Amino acid sequence: MNLFIFTQWYCLEEYHGAKNPPSVPTLVAVKWASSMRKLAFIVDWHNFGFTLLGLSVGRSSPFVSIYHWFEKRYGQMANGSLCVTRAMQLELAQNWGIRATVLYDQPPEFFCPTSLQEKRKLFCRLNRYLCHPLGVRDCVTAKIGADDQNESLFRTQVDTDILLKPNRPALVVSSTSWTPDEDFEILLEAAVMYDRRVAALLDENDSADEGVLWKEISGGKQYLYPRLLFIITGKGPEKEKYEEKIKRLNVKRVAFRTMWLSTEEYPLLLGSADLGVCRHTSSSGLDLPMKVEKNGLLFSSSSELADELLMLFRGFPNECDALKSLKNGALETGSSARWAAEWEEHAKLLISEVISRNLK
């Protein structure tokens, strides 16, 4: 097939498991290689390289201007373009002279809800992480490591039936590379705010003994707002720094765990989560909507994130309609049937047109 598709920045990394190199000099190299081999090529725009460069050197840097020129010039030489949002499609059309087809990104099929049996096996394997808090004690350690094999943090077993506990903590998963461009501080601040605001909403005394609260929770007491267990996955240079900060947090209803997961365990953990938090900041301001349609909310500050946590988890696990709505939206937008239809309608049609033109 006389076609080369260049996926810019991190496009389709979920499907290929790797990030593409920056636009410069890759776009230049791809253009010349395709010309020499008489191939057509398509650029799949997920973000702009010059805005990413601007995060590190400043948008006013002359290097950013040069990078922008090369990216725009060689992007215009492509035989076709895909992009991930309508906002990016409009930007490319109005300011780059590039006509692009919108193709919303989707995860592969193995990213799906995890069954109760799979959850049980997964959290048995992860128990060594869960039973060791980053601080001395926290709100999720009371029942972990108990002798009763039918009990765990999230579920209980009655005869052969596995049941989720009504007063279980809500599981929030966030993936990170622990690098400076991902603002982890915003998540820590939001967690503390959630803890403080729940206490205020429940009219709790600031000096209330956290041990009493944890004992009541261990005894099965259910509150209007649940405990939150944040599991942070990934490796990176700032991990230890933030682990030290987590140890110093003074919270009663929030706990953190950091861990590195295998490629088999990672999708199972995501499929077990009640909520995912992405701290990715869009350098262009044009690529975030691909992840947030019916399946997510945007936030720009720790206070906004805390407000969203309160709104989503009020009445957890059974009386939280907003959270259920997001879950249904994620299931809908992430369905393999929809991805296949999107591919057939948009990407396959564009590729066919490019090949047809190139053969003439």
CSV table of C-alpha atoms in Angstrom, one decimal:
chain,number,residue,atom,x,y,z
A,1,MET,CA,0.0,0.0,0.0
A,2,ASN,CA,1.5,3.3,-1.1
A,3,LEU,CA,0.7,5.1,2.2
A,4,PHE,CA,2.6,6.3,5.2
A,5,ILE,CA,0.7,7.6,8.3
A,6,PHE,CA,2.7,9.8,10.6
A,7,THR,CA,1.0,10.0,14.0
A,8,GLN,CA,2.1,13.3,15.6
A,9,TRP,CA,3.2,13.4,19.2
A,10,TYR,CA,1.4,10.7,21.1
A,11,CYS,CA,-1.4,9.9,18.6
A,12,LEU,CA,-2.7,6.3,18.9
A,13,GLU,CA,-0.1,5.5,21.6
A,14,GLU,CA,-2.9,3.4,23.2
A,15,TYR,CA,-2.9,1.1,20.2
A,16,HIS,CA,0.9,0.9,19.5
A,17,GLY,CA,2.2,1.3,23.0
A,18,ALA,CA,4.8,4.0,22.1
A,19,LYS,CA,5.0,7.8,21.7
A,20,ASN,CA,6.1,9.2,18.4
A,21,PRO,CA,9.1,11.7,18.3
A,22,PRO,CA,8.6,15.5,18.0
A,23,SER,CA,7.3,17.0,14.7
A,24,VAL,CA,10.7,18.5,13.9
A,25,PRO,CA,12.7,17.0,12.4
A,26,THR,CA,10.3,14.0,12.0
A,27,LEU,CA,7.8,15.7,9.7
A,28,VAL,CA,10.6,16.9,7.4
A,29,ALA,CA,12.2,13.4,7.3
A,30,VAL,CA,8.8,11.8,6.6
A,31,LYS,CA,8.0,14.2,3.8
A,32,TRP,CA,11.4,13.6,2.1
A,33,ALA,CA,11.3,9.9,2.6
A,34,SER,CA,7.8,9.6,1.2
A,35,SER,CA,8.7,11.8,-1.8
A,36,MET,CA,11.8,9.6,-2.6
A,37,ARG,CA,9.7,6.4,-2.3
A,38,LYS,CA,6.7,8.0,-4.1
A,39,LEU,CA,4.4,7.4,-1.1
A,40,ALA,CA,1.6,9.4,0.2
A,41,PHE,CA,1.5,10.3,3.9
A,42,ILE,CA,-1.2,11.4,6.4
A,43,VAL,CA,-0.6,13.5,9.5
A,44,ASP,CA,-2.7,12.6,12.5
A,45,TRP,CA,-2.7,15.7,14.7
A,46,HIS,CA,-3.1,15.2,18.4
A,47,ASN,CA,-1.4,18.4,19.5
A,48,PHE,CA,1.1,20.9,18.2
A,49,GLY,CA,4.8,20.4,18.7
A,50,PHE,CA,5.5,24.2,18.9
A,51,THR,CA,3.1,24.7,21.8
A,52,LEU,CA,4.7,21.8,23.6
A,53,LEU,CA,8.2,23.3,23.0
A,54,GLY,CA,6.8,26.6,24.4
A,55,LEU,CA,6.1,24.9,27.8
A,56,SER,CA,9.8,24.5,28.3
A,57,VAL,CA,11.5,27.4,26.6
A,58,GLY,CA,8.7,30.0,26.6
A,59,ARG,CA,6.2,30.9,23.8
A,60,SER,CA,8.2,34.0,22.9
A,61,SER,CA,11.4,32.1,22.2
A,62,PRO,CA,12.6,32.3,18.6
A,63,PHE,CA,13.1,28.5,18.6
A,64,VAL,CA,9.3,28.2,19.0
A,65,SER,CA,8.7,30.5,16.0
A,66,ILE,CA,11.1,28.5,13.9
A,67,TYR,CA,9.6,25.2,15.1
A,68,HIS,CA,6.1,26.6,14.3
A,69,TRP,CA,7.1,27.5,10.7
A,70,PHE,CA,8.6,24.0,10.0
A,71,GLU,CA,5.6,22.3,11.6
A,72,LYS,CA,3.1,24.4,9.6
A,73,ARG,CA,5.0,24.3,6.3
A,74,TYR,CA,5.6,20.5,6.3
A,75,GLY,CA,2.2,19.8,7.7
A,76,GLN,CA,0.7,21.5,4.7
A,77,MET,CA,2.7,19.1,2.4
A,78,ALA,CA,0.8,16.1,3.8
A,79,ASN,CA,-1.6,14.4,1.4
A,80,GLY,CA,-4.2,14.2,4.1
A,81,SER,CA,-4.8,15.0,7.8
A,82,LEU,CA,-6.7,13.6,10.7
A,83,CYS,CA,-7.2,15.4,14.0
A,84,VAL,CA,-8.8,14.6,17.4
A,85,THR,CA,-11.2,17.5,17.9
A,86,ARG,CA,-13.4,19.9,16.0
A,87,ALA,CA,-11.6,22.8,17.7
A,88,MET,CA,-8.3,21.5,16.2
A,89,GLN,CA,-10.0,21.0,12.9
A,90,LEU,CA,-11.1,24.6,12.9
A,91,GLU,CA,-7.6,25.9,13.9
A,92,LEU,CA,-5.9,23.9,11.2
A,93,ALA,CA,-8.4,25.2,8.6
A,94,GLN,CA,-8.3,28.8,9.6
A,95,ASN,CA,-4.7,29.4,10.6
A,96,TRP,CA,-2.7,26.6,9.0
A,97,GLY,CA,-4.5,26.1,5.6
A,98,ILE,CA,-4.9,22.4,6.3
A,99,ARG,CA,-8.1,20.5,5.8
A,100,ALA,CA,-8.4,17.8,8.4
A,101,THR,CA,-10.9,15.0,9.2
A,102,VAL,CA,-11.9,14.6,12.8
A,103,LEU,CA,-11.3,11.1,14.3
A,104,TYR,CA,-11.9,10.8,18.0
A,105,ASP,CA,-9.3,8.7,19.8
A,106,GLN,CA,-10.5,5.4,21.5
A,107,PRO,CA,-8.7,2.9,23.7
A,108,PRO,CA,-8.2,-0.7,22.6
A,109,GLU,CA,-10.8,-3.3,23.5
A,110,PHE,CA,-8.9,-4.7,26.5
A,111,PHE,CA,-9.5,-1.4,28.3
A,112,CYS,CA,-13.0,-2.3,29.7
A,113,PRO,CA,-14.8,-2.7,33.0
A,114,THR,CA,-13.2,-5.3,35.3
A,115,SER,CA,-15.4,-8.1,36.5
A,116,LEU,CA,-15.8,-8.9,40.3
A,117,GLN,CA,-13.8,-12.1,40.0
A,118,GLU,CA,-11.0,-10.2,38.2
A,119,LYS,CA,-11.1,-7.4,40.8
A,120,ARG,CA,-10.8,-10.0,43.6
A,121,LYS,CA,-7.7,-11.6,42.0
A,122,LEU,CA,-6.2,-8.2,41.2
A,123,PHE,CA,-6.5,-6.7,44.6
A,124,CYS,CA,-5.2,-9.9,46.2
A,125,ARG,CA,-2.0,-9.4,44.2
A,126,LEU,CA,-1.9,-5.7,45.0
A,127,ASN,CA,-2.5,-6.3,48.7
A,128,ARG,CA,1.2,-5.7,49.5
A,129,TYR,CA,0.8,-2.1,48.2
A,130,LEU,CA,-2.6,-1.5,49.8
A,131,CYS,CA,-1.6,-2.6,53.3
A,132,HIS,CA,1.4,-0.2,53.5
A,133,PRO,CA,0.4,3.4,53.7
A,134,LEU,CA,2.7,6.2,52.7
A,135,GLY,CA,2.3,7.6,56.2
A,136,VAL,CA,1.9,5.9,59.6
A,137,ARG,CA,-1.8,5.2,59.3
A,138,ASP,CA,-4.7,6.1,57.0
A,139,CYS,CA,-8.4,5.5,56.5
A,140,VAL,CA,-8.0,2.3,54.4
A,141,THR,CA,-5.7,0.2,56.5
A,142,ALA,CA,-8.1,-0.9,59.3
A,143,LYS,CA,-9.4,-4.0,57.6
A,144,ILE,CA,-6.5,-4.8,55.2
A,145,GLY,CA,-4.4,-7.7,56.3
A,146,ALA,CA,-7.2,-9.1,58.5
A,147,ASP,CA,-7.3,-12.9,59.1
A,148,ASP,CA,-10.7,-13.3,57.5
A,149,GLN,CA,-10.0,-14.3,53.9
A,150,ASN,CA,-13.6,-13.5,53.0
A,151,GLU,CA,-13.1,-9.8,53.7
A,152,SER,CA,-11.1,-7.2,51.9
A,153,LEU,CA,-11.1,-3.4,51.5
A,154,PHE,CA,-13.6,-3.4,48.7
A,155,ARG,CA,-15.6,-6.7,48.9
A,156,THR,CA,-16.9,-9.4,51.1
A,157,GLN,CA,-17.7,-13.0,50.3
A,158,VAL,CA,-20.9,-14.7,51.5
A,159,ASP,CA,-20.8,-18.4,50.7
A,160,THR,CA,-19.8,-18.4,47.0
A,161,ASP,CA,-21.1,-14.9,46.3
A,162,ILE,CA,-18.7,-11.9,46.0
A,163,LEU,CA,-20.3,-8.7,47.1
A,164,LEU,CA,-19.0,-5.1,47.1
A,165,LYS,CA,-19.2,-3.4,50.4
A,166,PRO,CA,-21.6,-0.4,50.6
A,167,ASN,CA,-19.1,1.5,52.7
A,168,ARG,CA,-16.1,0.7,50.6
A,169,PRO,CA,-13.7,3.6,49.6
A,170,ALA,CA,-14.1,5.1,46.2
A,171,LEU,CA,-11.2,4.2,44.0
A,172,VAL,CA,-9.6,7.0,42.0
A,173,VAL,CA,-6.8,6.2,39.6
A,174,SER,CA,-4.3,8.6,38.1
A,175,SER,CA,-1.5,7.7,35.8
A,176,THR,CA,1.6,9.8,35.7
A,177,SER,CA,5.2,9.9,34.5
A,178,TRP,CA,6.1,12.0,37.6
A,179,THR,CA,7.6,14.8,35.6
A,180,PRO,CA,7.4,18.6,36.2
A,181,ASP,CA,4.9,19.2,33.3
A,182,GLU,CA,2.3,17.2,35.2
A,183,ASP,CA,1.0,19.2,38.1
A,184,PHE,CA,0.7,16.7,40.9
A,185,GLU,CA,0.3,19.4,43.5
A,186,ILE,CA,-3.2,20.2,42.2
A,187,LEU,CA,-4.3,16.6,43.1
A,188,LEU,CA,-2.8,16.8,46.6
A,189,GLU,CA,-4.5,20.1,47.3
A,190,ALA,CA,-7.8,18.8,45.9
A,191,ALA,CA,-7.6,15.8,48.2
A,192,VAL,CA,-7.0,17.9,51.3
A,193,MET,CA,-9.9,20.2,50.3
A,194,TYR,CA,-12.2,17.2,49.8
A,195,ASP,CA,-11.3,16.0,53.3
A,196,ARG,CA,-11.9,19.4,54.9
A,197,ARG,CA,-15.1,20.1,53.0
A,198,VAL,CA,-16.7,16.7,53.8
A,199,ALA,CA,-15.9,17.3,57.5
A,200,ALA,CA,-17.6,20.7,57.3
A,201,LEU,CA,-20.6,19.4,55.4
A,202,LEU,CA,-21.1,16.6,58.0
A,203,ASP,CA,-20.6,19.2,60.8
A,204,GLU,CA,-17.7,17.4,62.3
A,205,ASN,CA,-15.5,19.0,65.0
A,206,ASP,CA,-12.0,19.8,63.7
A,207,SER,CA,-10.5,18.1,66.8
A,208,ALA,CA,-12.5,14.9,66.3
A,209,ASP,CA,-10.4,11.8,66.8
A,210,GLU,CA,-9.6,10.2,63.4
A,211,GLY,CA,-9.2,6.8,65.1
A,212,VAL,CA,-12.9,7.0,66.2
A,213,LEU,CA,-13.9,7.7,62.6
A,214,TRP,CA,-11.8,4.8,61.3
A,215,LYS,CA,-13.2,2.4,63.9
A,216,GLU,CA,-16.8,3.4,62.9
A,217,ILE,CA,-15.9,2.8,59.2
A,218,SER,CA,-14.3,-0.5,60.0
A,219,GLY,CA,-17.5,-1.5,61.8
A,220,GLY,CA,-19.5,-0.9,58.6
A,221,LYS,CA,-20.8,2.7,59.1
A,222,GLN,CA,-21.6,4.4,55.8
A,223,TYR,CA,-21.3,8.2,55.3
A,224,LEU,CA,-22.9,10.5,52.7
A,225,TYR,CA,-19.4,11.0,51.3
A,226,PRO,CA,-17.0,8.1,51.0
A,227,ARG,CA,-13.4,7.7,51.7
A,228,LEU,CA,-11.2,8.2,48.7
A,229,LEU,CA,-8.3,5.9,47.8
A,230,PHE,CA,-6.1,7.5,45.2
A,231,ILE,CA,-3.8,4.9,43.4
A,232,ILE,CA,-1.1,6.7,41.4
A,233,THR,CA,0.7,4.6,38.8
A,234,GLY,CA,3.9,5.1,37.0
A,235,LYS,CA,7.6,5.9,37.4
A,236,GLY,CA,9.5,9.2,37.2
A,237,PRO,CA,11.9,11.6,38.7
A,238,GLU,CA,9.6,13.4,41.1
A,239,LYS,CA,7.9,10.4,42.6
A,240,GLU,CA,9.9,10.3,45.9
A,241,LYS,CA,9.4,14.1,46.4
A,242,TYR,CA,5.7,13.8,46.3
A,243,GLU,CA,5.6,10.6,48.3
A,244,GLU,CA,7.3,12.6,51.1
A,245,LYS,CA,4.6,15.3,50.7
A,246,ILE,CA,1.9,12.7,50.9
A,247,LYS,CA,3.3,11.3,54.2
A,248,ARG,CA,2.9,14.8,55.7
A,249,LEU,CA,-0.8,15.2,54.7
A,250,ASN,CA,-3.2,15.5,57.6
A,251,VAL,CA,-6.3,13.9,56.2
A,252,LYS,CA,-9.0,11.6,57.6
A,253,ARG,CA,-10.9,10.4,54.6
A,254,VAL,CA,-8.3,10.3,51.9
A,255,ALA,CA,-5.5,7.8,51.3
A,256,PHE,CA,-2.8,7.5,48.6
A,257,ARG,CA,-0.9,4.6,47.2
A,258,THR,CA,1.8,4.7,44.5
A,259,MET,CA,2.7,1.7,42.4
A,260,TRP,CA,4.1,0.4,39.2
A,261,LEU,CA,1.9,-2.1,37.4
A,262,SER,CA,2.5,-4.7,34.7
A,263,THR,CA,0.9,-4.4,31.3
A,264,GLU,CA,-1.6,-7.1,32.3
A,265,GLU,CA,-2.5,-5.4,35.6
A,266,TYR,CA,-2.8,-1.8,34.4
A,267,PRO,CA,-6.0,-2.2,32.3
A,268,LEU,CA,-7.5,-4.2,35.1
A,269,LEU,CA,-6.9,-1.5,37.6
A,270,LEU,CA,-8.3,1.2,35.3
A,271,GLY,CA,-11.4,-1.0,34.8
A,272,SER,CA,-11.8,-1.3,38.5
A,273,ALA,CA,-11.6,2.5,39.2
A,274,ASP,CA,-14.7,4.5,40.1
A,275,LEU,CA,-13.0,7.6,38.6
A,276,GLY,CA,-9.9,8.5,36.7
A,277,VAL,CA,-8.0,11.8,37.1
A,278,CYS,CA,-5.8,13.1,34.3
A,279,ARG,CA,-3.6,16.0,35.1
A,280,HIS,CA,-2.6,16.6,31.5
A,281,THR,CA,-2.5,20.2,30.6
A,282,SER,CA,-3.2,21.0,27.0
A,283,SER,CA,-0.4,23.1,25.6
A,284,SER,CA,-2.5,24.1,22.6
A,285,GLY,CA,-5.9,24.2,24.4
A,286,LEU,CA,-7.3,22.2,21.5
A,287,ASP,CA,-6.8,18.5,22.2
A,288,LEU,CA,-8.5,18.0,25.6
A,289,PRO,CA,-12.1,17.7,24.3
A,290,MET,CA,-11.1,14.4,22.7
A,291,LYS,CA,-11.0,12.9,26.1
A,292,VAL,CA,-13.9,14.8,27.6
A,293,GLU,CA,-17.3,14.5,25.9
A,294,LYS,CA,-20.0,12.7,27.9
A,295,ASN,CA,-17.3,10.9,29.9
A,296,GLY,CA,-15.5,13.5,31.9
A,297,LEU,CA,-15.2,17.0,33.4
A,298,LEU,CA,-12.5,19.6,33.1
A,299,PHE,CA,-10.9,21.5,36.0
A,300,SER,CA,-8.3,24.3,36.1
A,301,SER,CA,-7.6,24.4,39.8
A,302,SER,CA,-7.5,22.2,42.9
A,303,SER,CA,-10.7,23.9,44.2
A,304,GLU,CA,-12.6,23.0,41.1
A,305,LEU,CA,-11.4,19.4,41.2
A,306,ALA,CA,-12.4,19.2,44.9
A,307,ASP,CA,-15.9,20.5,44.0
A,308,GLU,CA,-16.2,17.9,41.3
A,309,LEU,CA,-15.1,15.1,43.7
A,310,LEU,CA,-17.8,16.2,46.1
A,311,MET,CA,-20.4,16.4,43.4
A,312,LEU,CA,-19.6,13.0,41.9
A,313,PHE,CA,-19.2,11.0,45.1
A,314,ARG,CA,-22.1,12.3,47.1
A,315,GLY,CA,-24.2,9.3,48.0
A,316,PHE,CA,-21.6,6.8,46.8
A,317,PRO,CA,-21.9,4.0,45.8
A,318,ASN,CA,-25.6,3.8,45.0
A,319,GLU,CA,-27.0,7.3,45.0
A,320,CYS,CA,-24.4,9.1,42.8
A,321,ASP,CA,-26.2,9.9,39.6
A,322,ALA,CA,-23.6,12.2,38.2
A,323,LEU,CA,-20.9,9.6,38.5
A,324,LYS,CA,-23.1,7.0,36.9
A,325,SER,CA,-23.7,9.3,34.0
A,326,LEU,CA,-20.0,9.7,33.4
A,327,LYS,CA,-19.5,6.0,33.6
A,328,ASN,CA,-22.3,5.4,31.0
A,329,GLY,CA,-20.7,8.1,28.8
A,330,ALA,CA,-17.3,6.4,29.0
A,331,LEU,CA,-18.8,3.0,28.1
A,332,GLU,CA,-20.6,4.6,25.1
A,333,THR,CA,-17.6,6.6,23.8
A,334,GLY,CA,-15.2,3.7,24.4
A,335,SER,CA,-17.2,1.0,22.7
A,336,SER,CA,-15.3,-1.0,20.0
A,337,ALA,CA,-18.4,-0.8,17.8
A,338,ARG,CA,-18.4,3.0,17.9
A,339,TRP,CA,-14.6,3.0,17.2
A,340,ALA,CA,-15.1,0.7,14.2
A,341,ALA,CA,-17.9,2.9,12.9
A,342,GLU,CA,-15.8,6.1,13.4
A,343,TRP,CA,-12.9,4.4,11.6
A,344,GLU,CA,-15.0,3.3,8.7
A,345,GLU,CA,-16.8,6.6,8.3
A,346,HIS,CA,-13.8,9.0,8.7
A,347,ALA,CA,-10.3,7.4,8.6
A,348,LYS,CA,-10.9,4.7,6.1
A,349,LEU,CA,-12.6,7.1,3.8
A,350,LEU,CA,-9.8,9.6,4.0
A,351,ILE,CA,-7.2,6.9,3.4
A,352,SER,CA,-9.0,5.6,0.4
A,353,GLU,CA,-9.3,9.1,-1.1
A,354,VAL,CA,-5.5,9.7,-0.5
A,355,ILE,CA,-4.6,6.4,-2.1
A,356,SER,CA,-6.9,7.1,-5.0
A,357,ARG,CA,-5.3,10.5,-5.7
A,358,ASN,CA,-1.8,9.2,-5.3
A,359,LEU,CA,-2.4,6.5,-7.9
A,360,LYS,CA,-3.4,8.9,-10.5
